[in-house]
Structures are given as structure tokens and as C-alpha cells.
PDB file of C-alpha atoms in Angstrom:
ATOM      1  CA  SER A   1     209.717 116.500 -79.697  1.00  0.00           C
ATOM      2  CA  GLN A   2     212.330 113.862 -79.059  1.00  0.00           C
ATOM      3  CA  THR A   3     213.194 111.069 -81.456  1.00  0.00           C
ATOM      4  CA  ILE A   4     214.597 107.813 -80.166  1.00  0.00           C
ATOM      5  CA  HIS A   5     216.578 105.500 -82.423  1.00  0.00           C
ATOM      6  CA  GLN A   6     217.230 101.880 -81.582  1.00  0.00           C
ATOM      7  CA  TRP A   7     219.128  99.197 -83.431  1.00  0.00           C
ATOM      8  CA  PRO A   8     219.032  96.570 -84.436  1.00  0.00           C
ATOM      9  CA  ALA A   9     215.276  96.179 -84.863  1.00  0.00           C
ATOM     10  CA  THR A  10     215.459  92.400 -84.497  1.00  0.00           C
ATOM     11  CA  LEU A  11     218.181  90.090 -83.311  1.00  0.00           C
ATOM     12  CA  VAL A  12     218.533  86.332 -82.985  1.00  0.00           C
ATOM     13  CA  GLN A  13     221.438  85.213 -80.847  1.00  0.00           C
ATOM     14  CA  PRO A  14     222.621  81.864 -79.448  1.00  0.00           C
ATOM     15  CA  VAL A  15     222.776  81.243 -75.717  1.00  0.00           C
ATOM     16  CA  GLY A  16     226.126  82.327 -74.310  1.00  0.00           C
ATOM     17  CA  SER A  17     226.821  84.943 -76.976  1.00  0.00           C
ATOM     18  CA  PRO A  18     227.395  88.630 -76.163  1.00  0.00           C
ATOM     19  CA  LEU A  19     224.844  91.384 -76.707  1.00  0.00           C
ATOM     20  CA  SER A  20     225.002  95.070 -77.511  1.00  0.00           C
ATOM     21  CA  LEU A  21     221.867  97.124 -78.145  1.00  0.00           C
ATOM     22  CA  GLU A  22     222.214 100.788 -78.910  1.00  0.00           C
ATOM     23  CA  CYS A  23     219.901 103.704 -78.346  1.00  0.00           C
ATOM     24  CA  THR A  24     220.455 107.297 -79.436  1.00  0.00           C
ATOM     25  CA  VAL A  25     218.286 110.327 -78.814  1.00  0.00           C
ATOM     26  CA  GLU A  26     217.658 113.438 -80.901  1.00  0.00           C
ATOM     27  CA  GLY A  27     215.842 116.641 -80.043  1.00  0.00           C
ATOM     28  CA  THR A  28     216.909 117.147 -76.449  1.00  0.00           C
ATOM     29  CA  SER A  29     219.942 117.394 -74.221  1.00  0.00           C
ATOM     30  CA  ASN A  30     220.667 115.982 -70.762  1.00  0.00           C
ATOM     31  CA  PRO A  31     217.750 113.561 -70.926  1.00  0.00           C
ATOM     32  CA  ASN A  32     217.016 110.825 -68.435  1.00  0.00           C
ATOM     33  CA  LEU A  33     217.373 107.564 -70.338  1.00  0.00           C
ATOM     34  CA  TYR A  34     215.739 104.234 -69.638  1.00  0.00           C
ATOM     35  CA  TRP A  35     215.943 100.595 -70.746  1.00  0.00           C
ATOM     36  CA  TYR A  36     212.808  98.494 -70.438  1.00  0.00           C
ATOM     37  CA  ARG A  37     212.043  94.879 -71.270  1.00  0.00           C
ATOM     38  CA  GLN A  38     208.603  93.766 -72.284  1.00  0.00           C
ATOM     39  CA  ALA A  39     207.817  90.058 -72.146  1.00  0.00           C
ATOM     40  CA  ALA A  40     204.916  88.734 -74.177  1.00  0.00           C
ATOM     41  CA  GLY A  41     201.583  89.628 -72.548  1.00  0.00           C
ATOM     42  CA  ARG A  42     203.220  91.459 -69.685  1.00  0.00           C
ATOM     43  CA  GLY A  43     203.856  95.045 -68.689  1.00  0.00           C
ATOM     44  CA  LEU A  44     207.102  96.897 -69.223  1.00  0.00           C
ATOM     45  CA  GLN A  45     209.807  96.183 -66.691  1.00  0.00           C
ATOM     46  CA  LEU A  46     212.361  98.898 -65.982  1.00  0.00           C
ATOM     47  CA  LEU A  47     215.883  97.493 -66.245  1.00  0.00           C
ATOM     48  CA  PHE A  48     218.151 100.557 -66.009  1.00  0.00           C
ATOM     49  CA  TYR A  49     217.899 104.300 -65.935  1.00  0.00           C
ATOM     50  CA  SER A  50     220.479 107.027 -66.273  1.00  0.00           C
ATOM     51  CA  VAL A  51     220.334 110.684 -65.262  1.00  0.00           C
ATOM     52  CA  GLY A  52     223.661 111.590 -66.859  1.00  0.00           C
ATOM     53  CA  ILE A  53     226.823 110.406 -68.610  1.00  0.00           C
ATOM     54  CA  GLY A  54     228.339 107.482 -66.761  1.00  0.00           C
ATOM     55  CA  GLN A  55     225.487 107.346 -64.237  1.00  0.00           C
ATOM     56  CA  ILE A  56     223.570 104.077 -64.296  1.00  0.00           C
ATOM     57  CA  SER A  57     220.981 102.774 -61.849  1.00  0.00           C
ATOM     58  CA  SER A  58     219.906  99.163 -61.999  1.00  0.00           C
ATOM     59  CA  GLU A  59     216.384  98.240 -61.060  1.00  0.00           C
ATOM     60  CA  VAL A  60     216.581  94.463 -61.024  1.00  0.00           C
ATOM     61  CA  PRO A  61     219.479  92.044 -60.639  1.00  0.00           C
ATOM     62  CA  GLN A  62     220.111  90.395 -63.938  1.00  0.00           C
ATOM     63  CA  ASN A  63     222.440  89.233 -66.622  1.00  0.00           C
ATOM     64  CA  LEU A  64     222.507  92.602 -68.357  1.00  0.00           C
ATOM     65  CA  SER A  65     224.438  95.840 -67.935  1.00  0.00           C
ATOM     66  CA  ALA A  66     224.023  99.361 -69.284  1.00  0.00           C
ATOM     67  CA  SER A  67     226.377 102.184 -70.145  1.00  0.00           C
ATOM     68  CA  ARG A  68     226.004 105.798 -71.157  1.00  0.00           C
ATOM     69  CA  PRO A  69     229.188 106.907 -72.907  1.00  0.00           C
ATOM     70  CA  GLN A  70     227.641 110.083 -74.318  1.00  0.00           C
ATOM     71  CA  ASP A  71     224.798 112.381 -73.295  1.00  0.00           C
ATOM     72  CA  ARG A  72     222.375 110.976 -75.850  1.00  0.00           C
ATOM     73  CA  GLN A  73     223.649 107.427 -76.190  1.00  0.00           C
ATOM     74  CA  PHE A  74     222.538 104.508 -74.065  1.00  0.00           C
ATOM     75  CA  ILE A  75     223.813 100.960 -74.523  1.00  0.00           C
ATOM     76  CA  LEU A  76     222.472  97.684 -73.170  1.00  0.00           C
ATOM     77  CA  SER A  77     224.941  94.815 -73.003  1.00  0.00           C
ATOM     78  CA  SER A  78     225.482  91.279 -71.892  1.00  0.00           C
ATOM     79  CA  LYS A  79     228.600  89.129 -71.850  1.00  0.00           C
ATOM     80  CA  LYS A  80     226.667  85.857 -72.086  1.00  0.00           C
ATOM     81  CA  LEU A  81     223.022  85.725 -73.087  1.00  0.00           C
ATOM     82  CA  LEU A  82     220.517  83.447 -71.379  1.00  0.00           C
ATOM     83  CA  LEU A  83     217.305  82.055 -72.835  1.00  0.00           C
ATOM     84  CA  SER A  84     215.395  84.209 -70.351  1.00  0.00           C
ATOM     85  CA  ASP A  85     216.894  87.354 -71.905  1.00  0.00           C
ATOM     86  CA  SER A  86     214.554  86.996 -74.879  1.00  0.00           C
ATOM     87  CA  GLY A  87     212.048  89.801 -75.130  1.00  0.00           C
ATOM     88  CA  PHE A  88     211.230  93.191 -76.570  1.00  0.00           C
ATOM     89  CA  TYR A  89     213.666  95.867 -75.405  1.00  0.00           C
ATOM     90  CA  LEU A  90     212.615  99.492 -75.353  1.00  0.00           C
ATOM     91  CA  CYS A  91     214.721 102.563 -74.826  1.00  0.00           C
ATOM     92  CA  ALA A  92     213.026 105.686 -73.525  1.00  0.00           C
ATOM     93  CA  SER A  93     213.985 109.295 -72.958  1.00  0.00           C
ATOM     94  CA  GLN A  94     212.553 111.952 -70.692  1.00  0.00           C
ATOM     95  CA  GLY A  95     213.559 115.561 -70.239  1.00  0.00           C
ATOM     96  CA  GLY A  96     213.903 118.901 -71.940  1.00  0.00           C
ATOM     97  CA  VAL A  97     210.830 120.959 -72.790  1.00  0.00           C
ATOM     98  CA  SER A  98     208.526 117.961 -72.429  1.00  0.00           C
ATOM     99  CA  TYR A  99     210.053 117.123 -69.072  1.00  0.00           C
ATOM    100  CA  ASN A 100     206.961 115.306 -67.899  1.00  0.00           C
ATOM    101  CA  GLU A 101     206.685 112.967 -70.858  1.00  0.00           C
ATOM    102  CA  GLN A 102     208.616 109.809 -71.640  1.00  0.00           C
ATOM    103  CA  PHE A 103     209.270 109.063 -75.312  1.00  0.00           C
ATOM    104  CA  PHE A 104     209.905 105.511 -76.448  1.00  0.00           C
ATOM    105  CA  GLY A 105     212.033 104.131 -79.236  1.00  0.00           C
ATOM    106  CA  PRO A 106     210.784 101.572 -81.767  1.00  0.00           C
ATOM    107  CA  GLY A 107     212.198  98.653 -79.779  1.00  0.00           C
ATOM    108  CA  THR A 108     214.469  95.686 -80.441  1.00  0.00           C
ATOM    109  CA  ARG A 109     213.043  92.177 -80.602  1.00  0.00           C
ATOM    110  CA  LEU A 110     215.674  89.825 -79.123  1.00  0.00           C
ATOM    111  CA  THR A 111     215.345  86.065 -79.465  1.00  0.00           C
ATOM    112  CA  VAL A 112     217.872  83.886 -77.683  1.00  0.00           C
ATOM    113  CA  LEU A 113     218.018  80.314 -78.968  1.00  0.00           C
TER     114      LEU A 113
ATOM    115  CA  LYS B   1     203.116  97.845 -53.265  1.00  0.00           C
ATOM    116  CA  ASN B   2     202.754 100.149 -56.267  1.00  0.00           C
ATOM    117  CA  GLN B   3     200.400  98.584 -58.796  1.00  0.00           C
ATOM    118  CA  VAL B   4     198.448  99.544 -61.881  1.00  0.00           C
ATOM    119  CA  GLU B   5     195.602  97.283 -62.958  1.00  0.00           C
ATOM    120  CA  GLN B   6     193.798  97.567 -66.255  1.00  0.00           C
ATOM    121  CA  SER B   7     190.550  96.122 -67.478  1.00  0.00           C
ATOM    122  CA  PRO B   8     189.439  94.493 -69.599  1.00  0.00           C
ATOM    123  CA  GLN B   9     192.513  92.509 -70.659  1.00  0.00           C
ATOM    124  CA  SER B  10     191.199  92.420 -74.205  1.00  0.00           C
ATOM    125  CA  LEU B  11     188.298  93.875 -76.098  1.00  0.00           C
ATOM    126  CA  ILE B  12     186.773  93.475 -79.546  1.00  0.00           C
ATOM    127  CA  ILE B  13     184.504  96.194 -80.910  1.00  0.00           C
ATOM    128  CA  LEU B  14     182.988  97.005 -84.284  1.00  0.00           C
ATOM    129  CA  GLU B  15     184.410  99.857 -86.305  1.00  0.00           C
ATOM    130  CA  GLY B  16     182.622 103.094 -85.531  1.00  0.00           C
ATOM    131  CA  LYS B  17     181.616 102.105 -82.000  1.00  0.00           C
ATOM    132  CA  ASN B  18     182.833 103.741 -78.812  1.00  0.00           C
ATOM    133  CA  CYS B  19     184.666 101.987 -75.983  1.00  0.00           C
ATOM    134  CA  THR B  20     186.046 102.726 -72.538  1.00  0.00           C
ATOM    135  CA  LEU B  21     189.145 101.226 -70.966  1.00  0.00           C
ATOM    136  CA  GLN B  22     189.688 101.245 -67.220  1.00  0.00           C
ATOM    137  CA  CYS B  23     192.740 101.748 -65.038  1.00  0.00           C
ATOM    138  CA  ASN B  24     192.936 101.444 -61.236  1.00  0.00           C
ATOM    139  CA  TYR B  25     196.126 102.277 -59.422  1.00  0.00           C
ATOM    140  CA  THR B  26     197.685 102.099 -55.995  1.00  0.00           C
ATOM    141  CA  VAL B  27     200.785 104.214 -56.453  1.00  0.00           C
ATOM    142  CA  SER B  28     202.321 106.573 -53.949  1.00  0.00           C
ATOM    143  CA  PRO B  29     203.433 109.238 -54.246  1.00  0.00           C
ATOM    144  CA  PHE B  30     201.452 110.169 -57.326  1.00  0.00           C
ATOM    145  CA  SER B  31     202.917 112.530 -59.910  1.00  0.00           C
ATOM    146  CA  ASN B  32     200.967 111.965 -63.092  1.00  0.00           C
ATOM    147  CA  LEU B  33     199.049 109.373 -65.062  1.00  0.00           C
ATOM    148  CA  ARG B  34     199.677 108.597 -68.703  1.00  0.00           C
ATOM    149  CA  TRP B  35     197.958 106.586 -71.362  1.00  0.00           C
ATOM    150  CA  TYR B  36     200.054 105.097 -74.136  1.00  0.00           C
ATOM    151  CA  LYS B  37     199.074 103.345 -77.359  1.00  0.00           C
ATOM    152  CA  GLN B  38     201.344 100.528 -78.458  1.00  0.00           C
ATOM    153  CA  ASP B  39     201.027  98.970 -81.886  1.00  0.00           C
ATOM    154  CA  THR B  40     202.258  95.381 -82.141  1.00  0.00           C
ATOM    155  CA  GLY B  41     206.035  95.256 -82.314  1.00  0.00           C
ATOM    156  CA  ARG B  42     206.435  99.013 -81.855  1.00  0.00           C
ATOM    157  CA  GLY B  43     207.292 101.326 -79.006  1.00  0.00           C
ATOM    158  CA  PRO B  44     204.496 102.965 -76.966  1.00  0.00           C
ATOM    159  CA  VAL B  45     203.294 106.381 -78.068  1.00  0.00           C
ATOM    160  CA  SER B  46     201.906 108.850 -75.570  1.00  0.00           C
ATOM    161  CA  LEU B  47     198.220 109.764 -75.843  1.00  0.00           C
ATOM    162  CA  THR B  48     197.618 111.847 -72.717  1.00  0.00           C
ATOM    163  CA  ILE B  49     199.291 112.915 -69.488  1.00  0.00           C
ATOM    164  CA  MET B  50     197.282 114.111 -66.487  1.00  0.00           C
ATOM    165  CA  THR B  51     198.506 115.547 -63.230  1.00  0.00           C
ATOM    166  CA  PHE B  52     196.717 115.381 -59.891  1.00  0.00           C
ATOM    167  CA  SER B  53     194.678 118.519 -60.566  1.00  0.00           C
ATOM    168  CA  GLU B  54     193.415 117.478 -64.014  1.00  0.00           C
ATOM    169  CA  ASN B  55     190.364 115.274 -64.316  1.00  0.00           C
ATOM    170  CA  THR B  56     189.968 115.110 -68.071  1.00  0.00           C
ATOM    171  CA  LYS B  57     192.150 115.497 -71.128  1.00  0.00           C
ATOM    172  CA  SER B  58     191.443 114.878 -74.793  1.00  0.00           C
ATOM    173  CA  ASN B  59     193.596 114.019 -77.765  1.00  0.00           C
ATOM    174  CA  GLY B  60     191.428 113.809 -80.862  1.00  0.00           C
ATOM    175  CA  ARG B  61     189.069 110.859 -80.451  1.00  0.00           C
ATOM    176  CA  TYR B  62     190.767 109.831 -77.204  1.00  0.00           C
ATOM    177  CA  THR B  63     189.511 111.263 -73.903  1.00  0.00           C
ATOM    178  CA  ALA B  64     191.112 110.321 -70.605  1.00  0.00           C
ATOM    179  CA  THR B  65     189.602 110.954 -67.193  1.00  0.00           C
ATOM    180  CA  LEU B  66     191.214 110.859 -63.791  1.00  0.00           C
ATOM    181  CA  ASP B  67     189.607 110.562 -60.366  1.00  0.00           C
ATOM    182  CA  ALA B  68     192.442 111.038 -57.903  1.00  0.00           C
ATOM    183  CA  ASP B  69     190.179 110.336 -54.941  1.00  0.00           C
ATOM    184  CA  THR B  70     189.208 106.853 -56.071  1.00  0.00           C
ATOM    185  CA  LYS B  71     192.516 106.358 -57.939  1.00  0.00           C
ATOM    186  CA  GLN B  72     190.809 105.470 -61.161  1.00  0.00           C
ATOM    187  CA  SER B  73     191.305 106.540 -64.741  1.00  0.00           C
ATOM    188  CA  SER B  74     189.520 105.727 -67.962  1.00  0.00           C
ATOM    189  CA  LEU B  75     190.331 106.103 -71.626  1.00  0.00           C
ATOM    190  CA  HIS B  76     187.342 106.642 -73.900  1.00  0.00           C
ATOM    191  CA  ILE B  77     187.708 106.093 -77.628  1.00  0.00           C
ATOM    192  CA  THR B  78     185.037 107.648 -79.825  1.00  0.00           C
ATOM    193  CA  ALA B  79     184.020 106.421 -83.267  1.00  0.00           C
ATOM    194  CA  SER B  80     186.668 103.720 -83.356  1.00  0.00           C
ATOM    195  CA  GLN B  81     188.742 103.108 -86.457  1.00  0.00           C
ATOM    196  CA  LEU B  82     190.615 100.021 -87.600  1.00  0.00           C
ATOM    197  CA  SER B  83     193.874 101.829 -86.815  1.00  0.00           C
ATOM    198  CA  ASP B  84     192.845 101.995 -83.151  1.00  0.00           C
ATOM    199  CA  SER B  85     193.620  98.283 -82.873  1.00  0.00           C
ATOM    200  CA  ALA B  86     196.536  98.209 -80.444  1.00  0.00           C
ATOM    201  CA  SER B  87     197.426  97.747 -76.802  1.00  0.00           C
ATOM    202  CA  TYR B  88     196.605 100.643 -74.498  1.00  0.00           C
ATOM    203  CA  ILE B  89     198.823 101.010 -71.478  1.00  0.00           C
ATOM    204  CA  CYS B  90     198.078 102.991 -68.335  1.00  0.00           C
ATOM    205  CA  VAL B  91     201.201 104.285 -66.590  1.00  0.00           C
ATOM    206  CA  VAL B  92     201.480 106.104 -63.283  1.00  0.00           C
ATOM    207  CA  SER B  93     204.533 108.154 -62.391  1.00  0.00           C
ATOM    208  CA  THR B  94     205.717 108.397 -58.807  1.00  0.00           C
ATOM    209  CA  GLY B  95     207.772 111.443 -59.650  1.00  0.00           C
ATOM    210  CA  PHE B  96     211.046 109.808 -58.691  1.00  0.00           C
ATOM    211  CA  GLN B  97     211.991 108.902 -62.259  1.00  0.00           C
ATOM    212  CA  LYS B  98     209.891 105.800 -61.755  1.00  0.00           C
ATOM    213  CA  LEU B  99     206.937 104.702 -63.821  1.00  0.00           C
ATOM    214  CA  VAL B 100     204.560 101.917 -62.837  1.00  0.00           C
ATOM    215  CA  PHE B 101     203.097 100.212 -65.888  1.00  0.00           C
ATOM    216  CA  GLY B 102     199.829  98.386 -66.287  1.00  0.00           C
ATOM    217  CA  THR B 103     199.812  95.232 -68.387  1.00  0.00           C
ATOM    218  CA  GLY B 104     197.604  96.898 -70.959  1.00  0.00           C
ATOM    219  CA  THR B 105     194.281  96.334 -72.684  1.00  0.00           C
ATOM    220  CA  ARG B 106     194.476  94.767 -76.109  1.00  0.00           C
ATOM    221  CA  LEU B 107     191.867  96.364 -78.367  1.00  0.00           C
ATOM    222  CA  LEU B 108     190.781  94.902 -81.678  1.00  0.00           C
ATOM    223  CA  VAL B 109     188.538  96.986 -83.912  1.00  0.00           C
ATOM    224  CA  SER B 110     186.709  94.755 -86.325  1.00  0.00           C
ATOM    225  CA  PRO B 111     185.322  95.931 -89.689  1.00  0.00           C
TER     226      PRO B 111
END
């Protein structure tokens, strides 16, 4: 099965600072990759998905951007964080033998102060 | 509008008891329905995946059912354990790389 790595696990950043969250995937090739945000007490919201290197689709207009420089690397970024960017960010991967299943990483807890 | 609704929002049961979580969805087109378990501060972990033609699937003490006609699913947990305390999320896939997530049921198993 696939293994998703995310770092950092937790992050506290001031408003206006930049952001870079990284996600890497093991155990598959050419996966579809996803970034989700989960606010407290709410369902997961899809932010971006990617079906290949350099291919990014954005689901909601926002202060964030995503990039996929390598097949199994997915990066979530911001030039200037807002308070509303606080949340739990999850990277997910789907594809390969378990094409029907989406595997999630351990998440990054971001607090913007 | 594609929606997934789960009930109850939260549930407390005694260790060893059974419980059933509900999921109603209005998602089209329908590809599959998944149940995930999410421990606090962790990523969701898949429990079951069911396609349109499957109406039940088990994973250990977890049994999921699907009624595609009424667009309802349930997750039954047998002989609950303290480690079952978590949020359980129902997710429906439209098949176009898109998942519609429920807000989850928070389960607490009490000793």
C-alpha cells in the first residue's frame, strides 16, 4: 500500500509570513495527489488536486497555491498567510494497484497568529 | 448539490457495546462510498470501500452497508473497544477525482 509523508507535523506562523508544506508518496507511481484542509468540527475541503507533474487544479479561490515538481512530491505554499489559513492540512494519494482508494498522510496542524 | 450527511454528530457508548452510524448522500454520479476512521490529530484511514453493486462489506469488527436505492449507508461497530474512539467519516466518490465528505460522527467509547 501507499505511504504518505507530510512535514512539518505542526507549524505556528505569524500573519503575513510565507508557507511551504511538503508531501511525498511512497509505494506507487503516477498517483493523483490531493491537498485538503480540515477546519475544527467540519468536513474535509479539497483545495488542490494533481493528476501529473506540473498539473494543478484548484478547487476553491484562496490564498494558497500548490506545485508538483516531481511525480511523488506535492507542495502547498502561500506568500502571505492569513489568520483564516489556520487548520489541519492533509495530503492524499490515489492510484496504482489500489486505484479506487485514497490514502491520507498524517497531516500538518497550521496555526496562524 | 452534492452532499453527504452523517448522524449522529457524536455518540458515547460503553466498551463492549455495539453501535451503528448513519450516512445519507445526494451525490451524482455515484462511483463508490467509503468509510474512514480518523483519530484526533491524524489523517483518515480507510475502513471500507463499496461500489454500486455491493451492499455490505466487513473489515474485522466494522461492517458497512449500502442501499443505493435509498442512498443510505451505515457503519456497524461490534463489541466496541476503547481504541474505536475516533471520528468516522463517510465519503462518496463521484468518479471524477472528486470526493464528497461528510462532517463525521465523533464516537467516544467509555470504559
